[in-house]
Coordinates of C-alpha atoms and ligand atoms in Angstrom, one line a residue:
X9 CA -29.5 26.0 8.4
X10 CA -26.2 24.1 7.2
X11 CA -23.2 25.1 8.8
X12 CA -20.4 27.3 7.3
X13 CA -18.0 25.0 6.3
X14 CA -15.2 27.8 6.4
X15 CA -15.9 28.8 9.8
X16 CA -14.8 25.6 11.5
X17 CA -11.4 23.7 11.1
X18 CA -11.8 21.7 8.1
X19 CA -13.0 18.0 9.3
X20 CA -10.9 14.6 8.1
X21 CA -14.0 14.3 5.1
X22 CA -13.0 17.8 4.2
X23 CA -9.9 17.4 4.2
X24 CA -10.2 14.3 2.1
X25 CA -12.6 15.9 -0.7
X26 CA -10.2 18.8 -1.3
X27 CA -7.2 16.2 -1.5
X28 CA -9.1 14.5 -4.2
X29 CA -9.9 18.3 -6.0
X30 CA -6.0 19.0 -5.4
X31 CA -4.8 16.2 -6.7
X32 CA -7.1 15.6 -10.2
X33 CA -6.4 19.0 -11.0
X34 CA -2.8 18.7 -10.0
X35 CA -3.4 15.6 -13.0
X36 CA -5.4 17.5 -15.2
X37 CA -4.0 21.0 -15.6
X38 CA 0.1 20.5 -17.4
X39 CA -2.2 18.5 -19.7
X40 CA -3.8 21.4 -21.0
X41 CA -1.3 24.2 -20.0
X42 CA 1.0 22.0 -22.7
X43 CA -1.8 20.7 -25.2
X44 CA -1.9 21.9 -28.8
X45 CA -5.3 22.3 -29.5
X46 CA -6.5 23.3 -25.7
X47 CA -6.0 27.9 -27.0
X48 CA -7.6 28.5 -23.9
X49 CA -8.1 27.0 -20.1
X50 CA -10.9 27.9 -17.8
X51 CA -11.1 26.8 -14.3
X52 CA -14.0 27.1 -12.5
X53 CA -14.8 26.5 -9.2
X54 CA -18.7 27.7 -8.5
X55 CA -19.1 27.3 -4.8
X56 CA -16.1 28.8 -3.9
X57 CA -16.3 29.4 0.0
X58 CA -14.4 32.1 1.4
X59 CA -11.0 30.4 0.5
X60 CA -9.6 29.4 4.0
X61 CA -11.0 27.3 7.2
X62 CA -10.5 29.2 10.7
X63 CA -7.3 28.1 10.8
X64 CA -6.1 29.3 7.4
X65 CA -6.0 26.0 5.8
X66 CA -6.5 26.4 1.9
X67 CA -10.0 25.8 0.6
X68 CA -10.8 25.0 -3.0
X69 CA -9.8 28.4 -5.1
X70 CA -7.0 28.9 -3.4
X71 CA -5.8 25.2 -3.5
X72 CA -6.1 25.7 -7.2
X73 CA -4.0 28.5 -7.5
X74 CA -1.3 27.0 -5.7
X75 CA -1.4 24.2 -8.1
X76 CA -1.8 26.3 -11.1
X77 CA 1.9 27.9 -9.9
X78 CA 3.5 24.5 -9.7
X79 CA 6.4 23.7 -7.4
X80 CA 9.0 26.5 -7.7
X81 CA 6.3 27.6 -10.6
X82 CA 6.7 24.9 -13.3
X83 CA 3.7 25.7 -14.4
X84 CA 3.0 29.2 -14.1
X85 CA 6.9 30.3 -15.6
X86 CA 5.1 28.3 -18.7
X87 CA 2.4 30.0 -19.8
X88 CA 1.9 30.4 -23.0
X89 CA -2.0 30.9 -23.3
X90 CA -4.8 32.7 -22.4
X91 CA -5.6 31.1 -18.6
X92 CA -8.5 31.8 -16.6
X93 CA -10.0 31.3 -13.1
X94 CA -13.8 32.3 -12.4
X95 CA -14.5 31.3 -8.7
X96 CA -18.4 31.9 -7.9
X97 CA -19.8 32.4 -4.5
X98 CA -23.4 33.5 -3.7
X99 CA -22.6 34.7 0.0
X100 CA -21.6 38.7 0.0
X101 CA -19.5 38.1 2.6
X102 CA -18.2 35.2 2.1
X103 CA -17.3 36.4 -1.3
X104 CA -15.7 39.4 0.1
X105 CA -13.4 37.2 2.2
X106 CA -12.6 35.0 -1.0
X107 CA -11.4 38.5 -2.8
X108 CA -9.1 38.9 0.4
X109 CA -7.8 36.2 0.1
X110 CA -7.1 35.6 -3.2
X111 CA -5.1 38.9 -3.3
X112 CA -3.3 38.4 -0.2
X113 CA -2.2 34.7 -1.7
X114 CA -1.4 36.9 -5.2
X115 CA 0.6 39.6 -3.6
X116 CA 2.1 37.1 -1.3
X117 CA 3.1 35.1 -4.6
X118 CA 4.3 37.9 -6.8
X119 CA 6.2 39.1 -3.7
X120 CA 8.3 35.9 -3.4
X121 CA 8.3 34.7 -6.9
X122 CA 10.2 38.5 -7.8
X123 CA 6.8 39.0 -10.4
X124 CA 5.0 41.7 -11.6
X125 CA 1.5 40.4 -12.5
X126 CA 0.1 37.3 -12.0
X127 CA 0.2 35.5 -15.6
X128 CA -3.1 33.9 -14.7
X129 CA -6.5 35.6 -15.0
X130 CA -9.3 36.1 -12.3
X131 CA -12.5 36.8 -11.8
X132 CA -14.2 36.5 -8.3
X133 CA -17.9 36.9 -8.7
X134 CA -21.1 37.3 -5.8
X135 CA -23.9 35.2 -7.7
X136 CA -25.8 32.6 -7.2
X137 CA -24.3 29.2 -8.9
X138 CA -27.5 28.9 -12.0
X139 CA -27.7 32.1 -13.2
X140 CA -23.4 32.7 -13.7
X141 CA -23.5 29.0 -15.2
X142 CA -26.4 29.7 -17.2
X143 CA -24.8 33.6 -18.3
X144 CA -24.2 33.8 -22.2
X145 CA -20.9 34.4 -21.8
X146 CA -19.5 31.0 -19.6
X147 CA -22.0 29.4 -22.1
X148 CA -19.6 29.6 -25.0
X149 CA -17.0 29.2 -23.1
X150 CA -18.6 25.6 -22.5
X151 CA -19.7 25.1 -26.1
X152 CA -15.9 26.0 -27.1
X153 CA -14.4 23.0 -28.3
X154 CA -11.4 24.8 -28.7
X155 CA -11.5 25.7 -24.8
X156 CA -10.1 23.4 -22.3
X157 CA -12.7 23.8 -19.0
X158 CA -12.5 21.9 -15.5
X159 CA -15.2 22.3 -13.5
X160 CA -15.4 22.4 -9.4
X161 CA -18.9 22.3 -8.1
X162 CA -18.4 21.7 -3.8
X163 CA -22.2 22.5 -3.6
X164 CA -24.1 21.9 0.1
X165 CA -26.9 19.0 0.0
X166 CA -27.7 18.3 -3.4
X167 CA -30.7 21.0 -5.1
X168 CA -28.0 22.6 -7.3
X169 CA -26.5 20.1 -9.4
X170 CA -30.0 18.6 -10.6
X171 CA -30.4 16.7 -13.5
X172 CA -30.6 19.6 -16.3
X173 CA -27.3 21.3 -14.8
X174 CA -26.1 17.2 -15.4
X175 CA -27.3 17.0 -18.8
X176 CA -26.1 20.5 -20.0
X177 CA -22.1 19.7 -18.3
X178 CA -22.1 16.1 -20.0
X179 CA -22.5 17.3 -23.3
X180 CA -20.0 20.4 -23.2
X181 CA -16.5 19.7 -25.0
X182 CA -13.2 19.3 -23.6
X183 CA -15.3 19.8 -19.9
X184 CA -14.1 17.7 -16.8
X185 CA -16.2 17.9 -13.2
X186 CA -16.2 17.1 -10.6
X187 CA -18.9 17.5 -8.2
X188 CA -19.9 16.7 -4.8
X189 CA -23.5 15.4 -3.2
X190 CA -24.9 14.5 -0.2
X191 CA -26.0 11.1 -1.3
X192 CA -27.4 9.8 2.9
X193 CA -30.0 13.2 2.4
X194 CA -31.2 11.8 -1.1
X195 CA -31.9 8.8 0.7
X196 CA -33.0 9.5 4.2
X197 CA -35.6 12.6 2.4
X198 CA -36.3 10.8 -1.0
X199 CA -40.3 11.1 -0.9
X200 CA -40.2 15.2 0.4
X201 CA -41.2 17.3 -1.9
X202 CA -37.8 19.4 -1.7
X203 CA -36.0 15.8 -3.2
X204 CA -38.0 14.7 -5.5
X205 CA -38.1 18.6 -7.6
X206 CA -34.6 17.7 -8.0
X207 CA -33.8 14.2 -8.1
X208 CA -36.4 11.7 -9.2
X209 CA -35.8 9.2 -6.6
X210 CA -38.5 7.3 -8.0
X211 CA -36.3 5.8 -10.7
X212 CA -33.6 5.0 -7.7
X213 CA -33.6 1.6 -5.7
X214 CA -32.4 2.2 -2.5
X215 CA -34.3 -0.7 -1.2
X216 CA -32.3 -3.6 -2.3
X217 CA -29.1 -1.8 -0.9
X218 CA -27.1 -0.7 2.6
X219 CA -26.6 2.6 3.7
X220 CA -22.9 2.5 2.5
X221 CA -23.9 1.7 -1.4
X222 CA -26.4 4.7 -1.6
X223 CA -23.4 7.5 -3.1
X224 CA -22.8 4.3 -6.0
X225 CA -26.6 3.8 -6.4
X226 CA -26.8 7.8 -6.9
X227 CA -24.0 7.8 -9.5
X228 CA -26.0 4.8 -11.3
X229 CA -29.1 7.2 -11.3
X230 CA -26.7 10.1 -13.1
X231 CA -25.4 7.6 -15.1
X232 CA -28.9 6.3 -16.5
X233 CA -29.0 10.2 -17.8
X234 CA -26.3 9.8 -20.0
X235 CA -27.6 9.5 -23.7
X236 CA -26.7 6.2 -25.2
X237 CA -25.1 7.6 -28.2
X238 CA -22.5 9.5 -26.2
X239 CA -19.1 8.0 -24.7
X240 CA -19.1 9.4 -21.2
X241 CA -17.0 8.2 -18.1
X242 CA -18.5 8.8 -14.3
X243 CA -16.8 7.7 -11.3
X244 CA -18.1 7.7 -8.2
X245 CA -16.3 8.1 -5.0
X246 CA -18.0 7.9 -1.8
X247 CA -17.5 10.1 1.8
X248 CA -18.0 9.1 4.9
X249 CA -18.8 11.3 7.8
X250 CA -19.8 10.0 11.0
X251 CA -23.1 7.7 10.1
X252 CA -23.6 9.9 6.9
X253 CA -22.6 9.4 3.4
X254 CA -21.8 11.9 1.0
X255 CA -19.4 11.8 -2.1
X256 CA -18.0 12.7 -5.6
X257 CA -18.8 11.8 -8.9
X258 CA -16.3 12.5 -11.2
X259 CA -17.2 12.9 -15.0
X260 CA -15.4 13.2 -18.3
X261 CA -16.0 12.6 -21.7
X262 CA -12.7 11.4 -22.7
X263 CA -10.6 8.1 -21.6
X264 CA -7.3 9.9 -20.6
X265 CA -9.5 12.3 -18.3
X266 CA -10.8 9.4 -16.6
X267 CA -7.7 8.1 -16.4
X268 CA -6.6 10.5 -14.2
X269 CA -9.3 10.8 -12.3
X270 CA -9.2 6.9 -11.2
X271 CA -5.3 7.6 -10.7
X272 CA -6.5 10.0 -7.8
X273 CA -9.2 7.5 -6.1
X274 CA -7.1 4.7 -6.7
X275 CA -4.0 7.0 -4.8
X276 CA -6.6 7.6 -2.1
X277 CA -8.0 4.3 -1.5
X278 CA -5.8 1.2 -2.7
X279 CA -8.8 -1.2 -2.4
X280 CA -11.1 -0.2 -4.2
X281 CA -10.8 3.6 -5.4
X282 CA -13.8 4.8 -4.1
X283 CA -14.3 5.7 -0.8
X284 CA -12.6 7.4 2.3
X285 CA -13.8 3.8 4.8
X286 CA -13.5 0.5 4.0
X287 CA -16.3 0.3 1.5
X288 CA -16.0 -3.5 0.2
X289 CA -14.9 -4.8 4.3
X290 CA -11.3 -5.6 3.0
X291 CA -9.3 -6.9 5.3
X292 CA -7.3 -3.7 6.8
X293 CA -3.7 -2.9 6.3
X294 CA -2.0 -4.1 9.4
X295 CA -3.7 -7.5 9.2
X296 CA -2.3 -10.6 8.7
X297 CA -3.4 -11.3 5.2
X298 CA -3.4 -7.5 4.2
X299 CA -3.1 -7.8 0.3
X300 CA -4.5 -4.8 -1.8
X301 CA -3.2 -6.4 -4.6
X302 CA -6.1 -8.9 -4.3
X303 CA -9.2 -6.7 -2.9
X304 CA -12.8 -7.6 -3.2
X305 CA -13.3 -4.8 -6.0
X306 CA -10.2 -6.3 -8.2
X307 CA -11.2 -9.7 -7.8
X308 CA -14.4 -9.1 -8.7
X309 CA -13.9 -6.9 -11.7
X310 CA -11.0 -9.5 -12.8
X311 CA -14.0 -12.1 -13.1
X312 CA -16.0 -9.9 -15.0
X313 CA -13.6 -9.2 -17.0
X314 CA -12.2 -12.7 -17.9
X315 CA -15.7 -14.1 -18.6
X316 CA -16.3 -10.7 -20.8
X317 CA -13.3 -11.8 -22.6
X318 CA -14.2 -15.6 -22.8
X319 CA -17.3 -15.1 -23.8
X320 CA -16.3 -13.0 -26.6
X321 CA -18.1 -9.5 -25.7
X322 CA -14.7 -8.2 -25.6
X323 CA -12.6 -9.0 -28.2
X324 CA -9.7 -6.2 -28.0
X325 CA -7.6 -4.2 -26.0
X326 CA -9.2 -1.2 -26.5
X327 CA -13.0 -2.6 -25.8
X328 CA -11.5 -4.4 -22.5
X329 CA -9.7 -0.6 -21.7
X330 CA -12.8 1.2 -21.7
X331 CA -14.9 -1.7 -20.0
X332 CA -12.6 -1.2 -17.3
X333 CA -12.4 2.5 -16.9
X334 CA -16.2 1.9 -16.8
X335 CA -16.0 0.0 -13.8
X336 CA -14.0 2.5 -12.2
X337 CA -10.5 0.6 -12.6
X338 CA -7.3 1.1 -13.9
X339 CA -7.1 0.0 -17.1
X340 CA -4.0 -2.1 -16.1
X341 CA -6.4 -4.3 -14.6
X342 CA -7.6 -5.7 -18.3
X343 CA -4.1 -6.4 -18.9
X344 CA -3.2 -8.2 -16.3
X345 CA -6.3 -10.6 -16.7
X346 CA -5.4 -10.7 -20.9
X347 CA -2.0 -11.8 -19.3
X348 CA -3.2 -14.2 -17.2
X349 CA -5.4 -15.6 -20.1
X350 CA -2.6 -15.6 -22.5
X351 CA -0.5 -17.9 -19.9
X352 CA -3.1 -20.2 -19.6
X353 CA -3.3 -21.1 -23.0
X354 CA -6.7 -19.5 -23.6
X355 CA -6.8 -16.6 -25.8
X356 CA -4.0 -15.6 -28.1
X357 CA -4.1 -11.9 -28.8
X358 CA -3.1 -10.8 -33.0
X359 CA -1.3 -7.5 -33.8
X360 CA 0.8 -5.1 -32.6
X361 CA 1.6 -6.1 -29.7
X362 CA 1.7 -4.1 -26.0
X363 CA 1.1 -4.7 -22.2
X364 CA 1.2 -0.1 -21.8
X365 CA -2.0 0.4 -19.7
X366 CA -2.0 3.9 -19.5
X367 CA -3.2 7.1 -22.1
X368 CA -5.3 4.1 -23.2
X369 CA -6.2 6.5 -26.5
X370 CA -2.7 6.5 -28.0
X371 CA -2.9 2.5 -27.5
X372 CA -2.9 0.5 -30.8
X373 CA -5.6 -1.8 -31.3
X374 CA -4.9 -5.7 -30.8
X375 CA -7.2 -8.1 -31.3
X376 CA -8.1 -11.0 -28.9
X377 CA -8.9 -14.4 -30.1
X378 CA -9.7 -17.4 -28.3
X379 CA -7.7 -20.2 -28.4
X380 CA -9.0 -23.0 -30.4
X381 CA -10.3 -25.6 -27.3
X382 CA -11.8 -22.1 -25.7
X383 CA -14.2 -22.1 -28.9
X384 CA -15.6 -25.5 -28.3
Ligands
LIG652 C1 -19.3 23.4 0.6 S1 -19.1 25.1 0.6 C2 -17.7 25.3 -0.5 C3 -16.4 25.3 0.2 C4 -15.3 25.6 -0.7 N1 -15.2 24.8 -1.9 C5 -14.0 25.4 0.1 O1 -13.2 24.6 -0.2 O2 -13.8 26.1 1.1 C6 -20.4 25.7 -0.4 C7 -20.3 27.2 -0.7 O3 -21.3 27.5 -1.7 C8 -22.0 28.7 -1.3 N2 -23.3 28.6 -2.0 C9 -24.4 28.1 -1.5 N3 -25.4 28.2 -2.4 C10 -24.8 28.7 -3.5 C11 -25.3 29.1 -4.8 N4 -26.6 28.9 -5.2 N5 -24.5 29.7 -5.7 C12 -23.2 29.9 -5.3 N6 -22.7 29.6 -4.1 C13 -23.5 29.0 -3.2 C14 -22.0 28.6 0.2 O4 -22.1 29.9 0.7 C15 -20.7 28.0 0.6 O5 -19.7 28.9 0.8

């Protein structure tokens, strides 16, 4: 039987995964509280837990809440909007404990903050994750384009998030996830019966790859999902718990929302935004030639990027943005190489001009051409 997460102190891998929830929806949420067109928010976080470790420590809802408030309530004194939390969680008891709590932290909040109600709007529910996601009524919600929705799903092992619930959350509107697997089972059970109804590890190599890579290799096999037609963005960030691996993957449909979420990984791991251990066998902080600047994942993806550009397969800003994004780095990262290029005599770029690397969507379009000896 897996162990009750909320029952224990909250482990360092934990504690890291809930950092990463924290802070993409600390990213995500004055986005849409402010946005024109976003008439209503929904947060949802489906495997809710019972809100607190042993020790009190804030677990996923309540962490949520807090944010949603804002330091000395930026946020929540600016609410203009129709704002609502569903937290789902399949365990009677557990669910119980999650109403406690929420209303303690409410009452506690109102109590301080000299309010009467709490301007957001809640609804704790006892159910099992598929049959509230697949209920009528979240299902427009999802299909509402008009409807800002970020999505929480902290499910244990893997069997809930298979690949229909995958294909049905990529192709909602205005819908950010994030969602967490235990990649090591995947692997270490991918013939049993119990796997393979859920995940078809046949179409997943784990041969060819260690241990460490199996969280990225999983992400690849979501990724392969993801119709061709559709511009989708899935990061991948990989957690490592004693000899196991587990992890995130991250998914958006639109550049600015994967923005932020490779703000987050990047915040959490300066080498190569994606895991909680030294993934890519940098050399550490606190050693001689320590220079994040210059990690394996950036000098790799700089390559790739430089003979994308030299080759001509990307011949803007905007292309060499996204290609980026799609590697899971900042898009900064395209132009510093374009920099670096322009320096060296070999591309010249034609337009309106601008080095701004971030909200890549507001960017205007330049055009990169090749100097004339770079054509020959
Ligand atoms: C990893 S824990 C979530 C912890 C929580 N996010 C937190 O921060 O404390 C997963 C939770 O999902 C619940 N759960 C398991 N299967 C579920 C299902 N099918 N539907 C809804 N909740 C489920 C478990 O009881 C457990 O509390």
């Amino acid at each position: 039987m897996t162990k009750d997460i909320n029952k224990d102190k909250f482990d360092e891998s934990t504690k890291c995964k809930l950092n990463i929830f924290r802070n993409c929806f600390k990213e995500w949420f004055p986005v849409f509280l402010h946005s024109e067109w976003a008439k209503e928010v929904y947060i949802f976080d489906f495997f809710a837990g019972s809100g607190t470790d042993i020790e009190g420590k804030f677990g996923s809802s309540l962490i949520l809440l807090e944010v949603a408030k804002g330091e000395n309530r930026k946020y929540c004194s600016k609410v203009s909007k129709p704002i609502k939390f569903t937290f789902c969680e399949s365990q009677k008891k557990k669910c119980q404990e999650l109403n406690d709590n929420v209303a303690e932290y409410i009452k506690t909040c109102e109590v301080d903050n000299k309010c009467s109600t709490c301007v957001y709007k809640l609804d704790i529910i006892n159910s099992d994750f598929k049959s509230i996601f697949n209920d009528k009524q979240i299902q427009s919600i999802f299909q509402n384009k008009h409807y800002a929705k970020f999505v929480l799903l902290d499910q244990y092992g893997f069997r809930q998030i298979d690949d229909n619930i995958f294909k049905q959350l990529i192709k909602y509107p205005k819908t950010d996830f994030i969602f967490f697997i235990s990649s090591s089972f995947i692997k270490r059970f991918k013939e049993h019966p119990n796997t393979t109804m859920y995940i078809d590890t046949q179409k997943i190599d784990f041969e060819n790859s260690t241990p460490k890579e199996c969280h990225k290799i999983i992400t690849d096999y979501f990724k392969e999902l993801i119709p061709e037609d559709i511009e989708y963005y899935l990061h991948n960030f990989t957690i490592k718990k004693g000899s196991n691996y587990y992890g995130l993957i991250l998914g958006t449909n639109h550049t600015l929302g994967m923005e932020k979420f490779l703000k987050v990984c990047w915040q959490e791991d300066e080498n190569s935004g994606e895991s909680n251990f030294n993934i890519n066998n940098d050399i550490e902080e606190g050693d001689l030639f320590y220079d994040p600047s210059n990690s394996a994942k950036k000098v790799e993806v700089r390559k790739i990027v430089e003979k994308e550009i030299l080759s001509r397969r990307i011949t803007d800003n905007i292309e060499g943005f996204k290609f980026v994004l799609e590697k899971g780095c900042k898009p900064e990262l395209f132009t510093n190489v374009a920099k670096k290029l322009e320096k060296e005599q070999k591309i010249i770029r034609i337009g309106k001009l601008s080095y701004k690397s971030t909200e890549i969507h507001k960017a205007e379009k330049y055009k990169i051409e090749l100097k004339n000896n770079e054509n020959q």
